[in-house]
mmCIF file of C-alpha atoms and ligand atoms in Angstrom:
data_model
loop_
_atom_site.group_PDB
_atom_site.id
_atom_site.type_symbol
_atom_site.label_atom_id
_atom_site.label_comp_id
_atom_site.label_asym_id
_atom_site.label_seq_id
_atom_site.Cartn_x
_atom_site.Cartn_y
_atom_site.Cartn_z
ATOM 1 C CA UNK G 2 0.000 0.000 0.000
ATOM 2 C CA UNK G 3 1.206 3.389 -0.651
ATOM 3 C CA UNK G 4 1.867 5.827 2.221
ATOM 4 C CA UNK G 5 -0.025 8.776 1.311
ATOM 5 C CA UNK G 6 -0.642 10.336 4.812
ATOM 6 C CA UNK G 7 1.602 10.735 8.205
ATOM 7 C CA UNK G 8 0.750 12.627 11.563
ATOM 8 C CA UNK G 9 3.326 15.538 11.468
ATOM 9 C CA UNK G 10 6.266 14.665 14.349
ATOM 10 C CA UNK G 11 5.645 18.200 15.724
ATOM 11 C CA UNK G 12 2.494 16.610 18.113
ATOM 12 C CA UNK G 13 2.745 14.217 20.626
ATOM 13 C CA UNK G 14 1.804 10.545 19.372
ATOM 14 C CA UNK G 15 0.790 9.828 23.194
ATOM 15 C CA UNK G 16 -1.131 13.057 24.013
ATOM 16 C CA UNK G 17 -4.894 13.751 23.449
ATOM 17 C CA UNK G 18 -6.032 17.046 22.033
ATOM 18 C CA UNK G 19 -8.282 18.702 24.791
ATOM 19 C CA UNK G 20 -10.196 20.576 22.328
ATOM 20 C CA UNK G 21 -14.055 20.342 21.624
ATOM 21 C CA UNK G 22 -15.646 18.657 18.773
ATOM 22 C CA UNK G 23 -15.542 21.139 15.993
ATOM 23 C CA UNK G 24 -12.845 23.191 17.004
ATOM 24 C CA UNK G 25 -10.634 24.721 14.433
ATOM 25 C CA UNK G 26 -7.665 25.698 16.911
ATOM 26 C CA UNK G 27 -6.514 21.638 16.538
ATOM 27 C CA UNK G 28 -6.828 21.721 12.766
ATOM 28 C CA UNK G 29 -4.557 25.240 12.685
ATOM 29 C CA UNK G 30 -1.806 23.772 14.840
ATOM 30 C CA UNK G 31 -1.990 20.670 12.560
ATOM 31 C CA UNK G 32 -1.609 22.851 9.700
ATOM 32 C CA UNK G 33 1.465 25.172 11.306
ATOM 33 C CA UNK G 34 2.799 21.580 12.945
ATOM 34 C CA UNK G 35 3.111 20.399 9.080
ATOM 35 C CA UNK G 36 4.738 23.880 7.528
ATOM 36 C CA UNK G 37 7.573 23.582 10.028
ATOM 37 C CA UNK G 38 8.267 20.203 9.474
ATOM 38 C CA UNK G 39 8.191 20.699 5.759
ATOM 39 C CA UNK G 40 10.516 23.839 6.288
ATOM 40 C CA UNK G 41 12.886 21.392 8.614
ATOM 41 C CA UNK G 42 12.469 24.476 11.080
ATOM 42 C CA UNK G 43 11.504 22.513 14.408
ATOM 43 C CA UNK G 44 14.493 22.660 16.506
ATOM 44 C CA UNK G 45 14.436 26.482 15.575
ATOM 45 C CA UNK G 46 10.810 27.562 16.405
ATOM 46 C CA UNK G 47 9.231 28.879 19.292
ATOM 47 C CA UNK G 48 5.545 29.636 19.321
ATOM 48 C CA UNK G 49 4.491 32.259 21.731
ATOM 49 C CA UNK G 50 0.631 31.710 23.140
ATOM 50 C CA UNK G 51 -1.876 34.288 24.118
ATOM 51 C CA UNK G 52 -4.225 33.212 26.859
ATOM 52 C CA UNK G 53 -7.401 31.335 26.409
ATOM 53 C CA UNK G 54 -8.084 27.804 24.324
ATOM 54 C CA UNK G 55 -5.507 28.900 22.193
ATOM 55 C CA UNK G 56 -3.092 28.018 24.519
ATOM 56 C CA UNK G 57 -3.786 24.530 24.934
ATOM 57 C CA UNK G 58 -1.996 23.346 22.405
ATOM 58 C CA UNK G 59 1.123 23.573 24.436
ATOM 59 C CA UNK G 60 0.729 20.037 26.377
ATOM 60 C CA UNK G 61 1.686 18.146 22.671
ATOM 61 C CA UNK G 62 3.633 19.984 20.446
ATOM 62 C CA UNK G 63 7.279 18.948 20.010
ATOM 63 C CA UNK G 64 8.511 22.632 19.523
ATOM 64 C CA UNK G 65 8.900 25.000 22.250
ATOM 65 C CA UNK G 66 6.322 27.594 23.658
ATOM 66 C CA UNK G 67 6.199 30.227 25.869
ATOM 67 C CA UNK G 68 2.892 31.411 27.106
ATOM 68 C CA UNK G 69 2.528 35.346 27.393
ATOM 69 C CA UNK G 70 0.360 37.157 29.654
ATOM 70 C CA UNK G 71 -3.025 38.042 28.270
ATOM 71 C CA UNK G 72 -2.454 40.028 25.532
ATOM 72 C CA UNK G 73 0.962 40.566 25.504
ATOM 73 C CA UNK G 74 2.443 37.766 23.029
ATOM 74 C CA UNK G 75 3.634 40.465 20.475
ATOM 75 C CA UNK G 76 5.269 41.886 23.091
ATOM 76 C CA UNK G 77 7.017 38.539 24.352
ATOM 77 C CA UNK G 78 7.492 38.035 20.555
ATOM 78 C CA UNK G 79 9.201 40.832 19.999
ATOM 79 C CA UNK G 80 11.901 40.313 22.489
ATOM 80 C CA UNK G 81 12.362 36.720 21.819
ATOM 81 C CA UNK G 82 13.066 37.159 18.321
ATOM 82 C CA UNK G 83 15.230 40.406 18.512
ATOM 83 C CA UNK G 84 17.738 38.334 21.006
ATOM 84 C CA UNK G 85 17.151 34.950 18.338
ATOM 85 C CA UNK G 86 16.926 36.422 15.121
ATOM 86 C CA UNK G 87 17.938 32.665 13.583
ATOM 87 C CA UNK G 88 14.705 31.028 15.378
ATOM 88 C CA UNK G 89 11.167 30.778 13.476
ATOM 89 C CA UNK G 90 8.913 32.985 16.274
ATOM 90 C CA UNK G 91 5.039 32.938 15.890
ATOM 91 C CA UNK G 92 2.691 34.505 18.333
ATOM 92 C CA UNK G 93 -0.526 31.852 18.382
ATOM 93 C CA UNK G 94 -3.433 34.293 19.428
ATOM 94 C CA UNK G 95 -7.299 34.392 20.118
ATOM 95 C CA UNK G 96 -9.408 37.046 18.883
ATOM 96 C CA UNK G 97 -9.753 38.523 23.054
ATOM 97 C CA UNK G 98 -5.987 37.878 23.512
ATOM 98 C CA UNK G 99 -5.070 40.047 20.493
ATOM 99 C CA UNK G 100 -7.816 42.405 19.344
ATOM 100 C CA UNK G 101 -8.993 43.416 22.951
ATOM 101 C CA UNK G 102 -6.862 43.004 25.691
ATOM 102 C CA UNK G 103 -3.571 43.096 23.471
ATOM 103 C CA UNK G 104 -5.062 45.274 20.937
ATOM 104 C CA UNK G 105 -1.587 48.147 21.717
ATOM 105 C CA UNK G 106 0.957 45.423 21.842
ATOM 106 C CA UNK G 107 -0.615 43.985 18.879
ATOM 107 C CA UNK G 108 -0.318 46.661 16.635
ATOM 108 C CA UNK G 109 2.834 48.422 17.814
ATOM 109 C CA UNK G 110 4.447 45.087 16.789
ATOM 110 C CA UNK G 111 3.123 45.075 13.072
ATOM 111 C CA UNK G 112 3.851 49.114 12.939
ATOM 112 C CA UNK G 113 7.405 48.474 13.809
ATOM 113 C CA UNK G 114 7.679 45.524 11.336
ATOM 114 C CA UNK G 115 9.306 43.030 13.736
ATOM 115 C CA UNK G 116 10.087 40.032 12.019
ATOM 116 C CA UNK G 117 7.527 37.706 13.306
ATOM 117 C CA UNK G 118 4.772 35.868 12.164
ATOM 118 C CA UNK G 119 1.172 36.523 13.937
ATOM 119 C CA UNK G 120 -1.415 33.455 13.588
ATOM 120 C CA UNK G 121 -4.526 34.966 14.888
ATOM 121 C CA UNK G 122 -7.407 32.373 15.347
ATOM 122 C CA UNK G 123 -10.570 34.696 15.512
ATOM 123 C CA UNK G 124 -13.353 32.590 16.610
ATOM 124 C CA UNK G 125 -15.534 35.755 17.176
ATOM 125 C CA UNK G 126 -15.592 34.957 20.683
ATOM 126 C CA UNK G 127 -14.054 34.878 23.853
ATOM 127 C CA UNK G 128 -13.777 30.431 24.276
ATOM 128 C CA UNK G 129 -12.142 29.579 27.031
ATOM 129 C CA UNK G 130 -13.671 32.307 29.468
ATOM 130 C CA UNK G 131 -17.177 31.023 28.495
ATOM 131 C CA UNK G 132 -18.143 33.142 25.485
ATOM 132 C CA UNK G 133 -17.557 36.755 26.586
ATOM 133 C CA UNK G 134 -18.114 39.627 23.215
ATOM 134 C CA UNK G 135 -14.996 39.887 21.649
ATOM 135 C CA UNK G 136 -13.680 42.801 19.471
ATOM 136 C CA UNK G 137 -14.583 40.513 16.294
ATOM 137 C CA UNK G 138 -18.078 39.545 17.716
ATOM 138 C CA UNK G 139 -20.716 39.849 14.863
ATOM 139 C CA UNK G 140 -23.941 42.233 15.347
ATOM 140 C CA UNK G 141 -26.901 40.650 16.547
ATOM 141 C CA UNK G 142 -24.114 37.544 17.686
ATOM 142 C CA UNK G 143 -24.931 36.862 21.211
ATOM 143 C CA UNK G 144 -22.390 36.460 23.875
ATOM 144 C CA UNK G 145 -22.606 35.943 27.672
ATOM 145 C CA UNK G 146 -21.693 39.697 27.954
ATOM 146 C CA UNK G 147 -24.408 40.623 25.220
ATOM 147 C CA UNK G 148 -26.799 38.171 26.462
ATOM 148 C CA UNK G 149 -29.252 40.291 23.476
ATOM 149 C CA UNK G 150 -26.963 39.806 20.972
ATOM 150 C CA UNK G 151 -24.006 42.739 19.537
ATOM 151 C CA UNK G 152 -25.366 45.585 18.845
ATOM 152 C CA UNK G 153 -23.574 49.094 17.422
ATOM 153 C CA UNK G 154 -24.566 51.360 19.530
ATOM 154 C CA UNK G 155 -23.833 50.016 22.743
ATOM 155 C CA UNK G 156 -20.708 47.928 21.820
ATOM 156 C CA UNK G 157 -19.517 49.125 18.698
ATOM 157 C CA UNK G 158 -19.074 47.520 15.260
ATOM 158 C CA UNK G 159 -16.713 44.596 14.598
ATOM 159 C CA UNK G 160 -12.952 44.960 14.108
ATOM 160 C CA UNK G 161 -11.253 43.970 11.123
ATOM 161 C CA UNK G 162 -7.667 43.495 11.808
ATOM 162 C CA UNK G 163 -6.606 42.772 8.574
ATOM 163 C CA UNK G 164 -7.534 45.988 7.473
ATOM 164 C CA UNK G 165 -6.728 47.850 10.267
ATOM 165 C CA UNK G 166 -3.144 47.015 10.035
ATOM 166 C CA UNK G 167 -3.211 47.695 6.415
ATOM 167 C CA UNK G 168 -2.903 51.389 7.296
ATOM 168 C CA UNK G 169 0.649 50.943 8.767
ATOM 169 C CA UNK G 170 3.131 50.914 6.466
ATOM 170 C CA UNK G 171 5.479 48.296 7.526
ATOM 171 C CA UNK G 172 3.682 44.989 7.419
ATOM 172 C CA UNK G 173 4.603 42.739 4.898
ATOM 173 C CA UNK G 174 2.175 40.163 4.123
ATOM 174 C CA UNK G 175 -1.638 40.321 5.301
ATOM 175 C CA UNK G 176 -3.992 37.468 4.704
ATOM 176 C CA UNK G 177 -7.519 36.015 5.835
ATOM 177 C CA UNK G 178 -8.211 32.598 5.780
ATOM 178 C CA UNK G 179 -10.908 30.011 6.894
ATOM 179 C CA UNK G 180 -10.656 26.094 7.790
ATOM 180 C CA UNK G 181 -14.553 25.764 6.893
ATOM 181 C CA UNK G 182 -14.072 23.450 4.008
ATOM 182 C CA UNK G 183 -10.833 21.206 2.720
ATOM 183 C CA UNK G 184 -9.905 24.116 -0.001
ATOM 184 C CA UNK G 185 -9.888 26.874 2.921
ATOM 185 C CA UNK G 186 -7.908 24.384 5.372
ATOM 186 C CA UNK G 187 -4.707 24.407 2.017
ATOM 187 C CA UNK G 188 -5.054 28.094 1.356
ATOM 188 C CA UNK G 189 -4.585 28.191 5.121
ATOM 189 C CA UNK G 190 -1.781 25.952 5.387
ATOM 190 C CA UNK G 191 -0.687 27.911 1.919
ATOM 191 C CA UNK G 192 -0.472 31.268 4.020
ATOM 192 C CA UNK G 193 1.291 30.166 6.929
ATOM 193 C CA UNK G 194 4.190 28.541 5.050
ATOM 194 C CA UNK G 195 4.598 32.065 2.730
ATOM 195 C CA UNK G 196 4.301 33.747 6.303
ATOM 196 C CA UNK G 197 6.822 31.911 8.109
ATOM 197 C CA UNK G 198 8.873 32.092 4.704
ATOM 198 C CA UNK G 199 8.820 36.046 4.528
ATOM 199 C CA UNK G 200 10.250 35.856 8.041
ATOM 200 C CA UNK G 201 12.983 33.282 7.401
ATOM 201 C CA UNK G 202 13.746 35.386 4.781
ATOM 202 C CA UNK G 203 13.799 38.457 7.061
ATOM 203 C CA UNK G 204 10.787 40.500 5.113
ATOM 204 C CA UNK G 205 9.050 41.369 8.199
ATOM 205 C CA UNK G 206 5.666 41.059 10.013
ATOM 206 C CA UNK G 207 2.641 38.981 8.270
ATOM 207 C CA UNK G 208 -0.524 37.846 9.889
ATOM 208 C CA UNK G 209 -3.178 35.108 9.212
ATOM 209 C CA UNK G 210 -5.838 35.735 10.356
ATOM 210 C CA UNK G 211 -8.056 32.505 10.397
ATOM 211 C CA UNK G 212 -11.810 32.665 10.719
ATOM 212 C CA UNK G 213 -12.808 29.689 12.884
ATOM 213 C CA UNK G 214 -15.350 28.270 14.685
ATOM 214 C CA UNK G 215 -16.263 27.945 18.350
ATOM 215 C CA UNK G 216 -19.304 25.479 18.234
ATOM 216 C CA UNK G 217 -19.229 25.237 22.380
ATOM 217 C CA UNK G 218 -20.247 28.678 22.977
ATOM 218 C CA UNK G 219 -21.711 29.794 19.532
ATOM 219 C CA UNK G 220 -24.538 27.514 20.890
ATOM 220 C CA UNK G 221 -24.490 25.154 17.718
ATOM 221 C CA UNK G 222 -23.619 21.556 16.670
ATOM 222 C CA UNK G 223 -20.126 21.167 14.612
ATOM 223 C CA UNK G 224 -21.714 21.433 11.422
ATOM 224 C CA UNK G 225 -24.105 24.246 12.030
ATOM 225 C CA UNK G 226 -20.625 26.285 13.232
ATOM 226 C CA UNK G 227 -19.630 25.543 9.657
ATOM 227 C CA UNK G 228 -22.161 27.024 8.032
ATOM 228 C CA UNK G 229 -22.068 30.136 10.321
ATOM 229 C CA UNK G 230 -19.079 30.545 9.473
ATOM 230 C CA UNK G 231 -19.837 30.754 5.716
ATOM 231 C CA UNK G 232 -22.800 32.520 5.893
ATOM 232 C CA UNK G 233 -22.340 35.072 8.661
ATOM 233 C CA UNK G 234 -18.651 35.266 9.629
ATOM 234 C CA UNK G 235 -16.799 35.161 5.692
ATOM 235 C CA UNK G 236 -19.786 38.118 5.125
ATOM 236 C CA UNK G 237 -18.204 40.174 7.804
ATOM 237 C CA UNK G 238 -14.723 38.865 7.184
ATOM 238 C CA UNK G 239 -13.860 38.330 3.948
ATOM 239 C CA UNK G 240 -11.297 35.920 3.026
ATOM 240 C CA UNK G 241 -8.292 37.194 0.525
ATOM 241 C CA UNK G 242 -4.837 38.227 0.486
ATOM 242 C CA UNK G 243 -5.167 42.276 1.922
ATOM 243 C CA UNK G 244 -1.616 43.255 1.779
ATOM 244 C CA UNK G 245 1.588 41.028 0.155
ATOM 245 C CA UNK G 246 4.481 43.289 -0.452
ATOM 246 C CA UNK G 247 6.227 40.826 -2.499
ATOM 247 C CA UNK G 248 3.895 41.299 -5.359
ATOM 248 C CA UNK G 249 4.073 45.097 -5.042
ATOM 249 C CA UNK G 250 6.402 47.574 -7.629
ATOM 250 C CA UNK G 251 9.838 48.400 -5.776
HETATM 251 C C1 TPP D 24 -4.996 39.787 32.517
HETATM 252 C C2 TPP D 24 -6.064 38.724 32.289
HETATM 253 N N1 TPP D 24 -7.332 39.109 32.101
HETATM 254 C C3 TPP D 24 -8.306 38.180 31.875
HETATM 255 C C4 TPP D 24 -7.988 36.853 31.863
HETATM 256 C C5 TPP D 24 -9.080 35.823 31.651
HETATM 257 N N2 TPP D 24 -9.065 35.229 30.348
HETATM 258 C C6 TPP D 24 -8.486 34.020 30.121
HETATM 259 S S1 TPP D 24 -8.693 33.486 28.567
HETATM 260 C C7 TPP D 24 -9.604 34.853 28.157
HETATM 261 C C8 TPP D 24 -10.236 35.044 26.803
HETATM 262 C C9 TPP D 24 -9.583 34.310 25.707
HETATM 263 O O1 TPP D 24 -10.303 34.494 24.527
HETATM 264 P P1 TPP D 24 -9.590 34.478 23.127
HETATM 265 O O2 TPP D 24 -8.351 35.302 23.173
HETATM 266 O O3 TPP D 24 -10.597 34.880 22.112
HETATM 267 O O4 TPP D 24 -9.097 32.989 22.936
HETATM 268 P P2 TPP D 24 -9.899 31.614 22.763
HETATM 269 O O5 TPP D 24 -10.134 31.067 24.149
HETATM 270 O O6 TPP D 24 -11.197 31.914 22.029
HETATM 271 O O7 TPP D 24 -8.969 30.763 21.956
HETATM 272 C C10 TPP D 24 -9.714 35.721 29.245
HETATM 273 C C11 TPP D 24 -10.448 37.012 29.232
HETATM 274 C C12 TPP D 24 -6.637 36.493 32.080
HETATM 275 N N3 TPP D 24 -6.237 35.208 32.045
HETATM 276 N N4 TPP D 24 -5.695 37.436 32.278
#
């Protein structure tokens, strides 16, 4: 039989994901477990976490981590990779742990061009807390915080990051993904390894941004989450490159 498949060496053969049924955060650290592998980068990385479910992941990976305080992992980032400019650094963040809470960290980091990576998982939620509003909440999307549902006037509208950082001069690549169906999971997987690329070739900061799913506190079954995602969340956030400097005119 012909070997078309292995489990990337980057997780743990003997540790179980802790993640819920339908969550993308174990599909995106397959995905980023499989770029480094295939860019024989896995003694060199470091991945620092943000706080909340997308720290997890830190129990069975085979590459080292570093959790940040909330919000700060661009910060952390920053510093690690200035003092190891030869490692692979990532910050691994949730939509609270970069948009709210590390919103000034966040994009100080991408204004100054450090030459990290930035995977941001936005789930439109806050997971691990219980399903808080985050900055990337829809309108009408309800939340433990906005028991009602989002709504303008009282919360605001939701933050595009993407775009936001697309006013700054100095970052280098800006893309949105989605893991909602197989072609979305290998533009994903596409994106990170051109991300982590521009930063092994020392171009400067990039940022996926993956639209996810949180099916536990959205209030929905797996698949449901899927289609929200499609129908609600790639409406708000649409998926495309927003900024690659490489294909720009010198
Ligand atoms: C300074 C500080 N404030 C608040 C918290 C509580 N807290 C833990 S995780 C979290 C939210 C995480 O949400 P998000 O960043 O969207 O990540 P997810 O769990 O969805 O992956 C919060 C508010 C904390 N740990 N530290």
């Amino acid at each position: 039989m012909n070997l078309i498949y292995t489990r990337t060496k980057t997780i743990q053969e003997d540790k179980v994901s802790g993640f819920c049924p339908g969550c993308m955060h174990s599909t995106v650290i397959k995905l980023i477990g499989e770029v480094i592998e295939e860019l024989n980068v896995v003694d060199k990385t470091c991945c620092i976490t943000g706080i909340g479910c997308c720290g997890l992941h830190m129990d069975y990976i085979a590459y080292d981590t570093i959790t940040a305080p909330h919000g700060r992992a661009c910060a952390v980032a920053t510093g690690i990779k200035r003092t190891n400019p030869e490692s692979l650094v990532f910050t691994y963040q949730g939509d609270g742990d970069l948009a709210a809470i590390g919103l000034a960290e966040t994009l100080s980091a991408a204004n100054r061009g450090e030459n990290f990576t930035v995977i941001f998982v936005n789930n439109g939620i806050y997971g691990m807390t219980g399903g808080q509003m985050a900055p990337t909440t829809l309108i009408g999307m309800k939340a433990s915080t906005a028991p009602a549902g989002r709504n303008a006037k009282e919360h605001g509208y939701p933050m595009h990051m993407c775009e936001l950082m697309n006013v700054l001069t100095a970052p280098y690549y800006l893309v949105r993904t989605s893991c909602n169906t197989p072609a979305n999971v290998t533009r994903t997987k596409n994106a990170i390894k051109q991300a982590f690329k521009n930063q092994l070739e020392g171009k400067g900061f990039s940022m996926v941004e993956i639209v996810t799913s949180c099916p536990t506190n959205w209030g929905m079954d797996a698949l449901s989450a899927l289609d929200f995602i499609q129908d609600k969340m790639l409406a708000e956030f649409p998926l495309g490159v927003i900024r690659d400097k490489s294909k720009e005119a010198d």
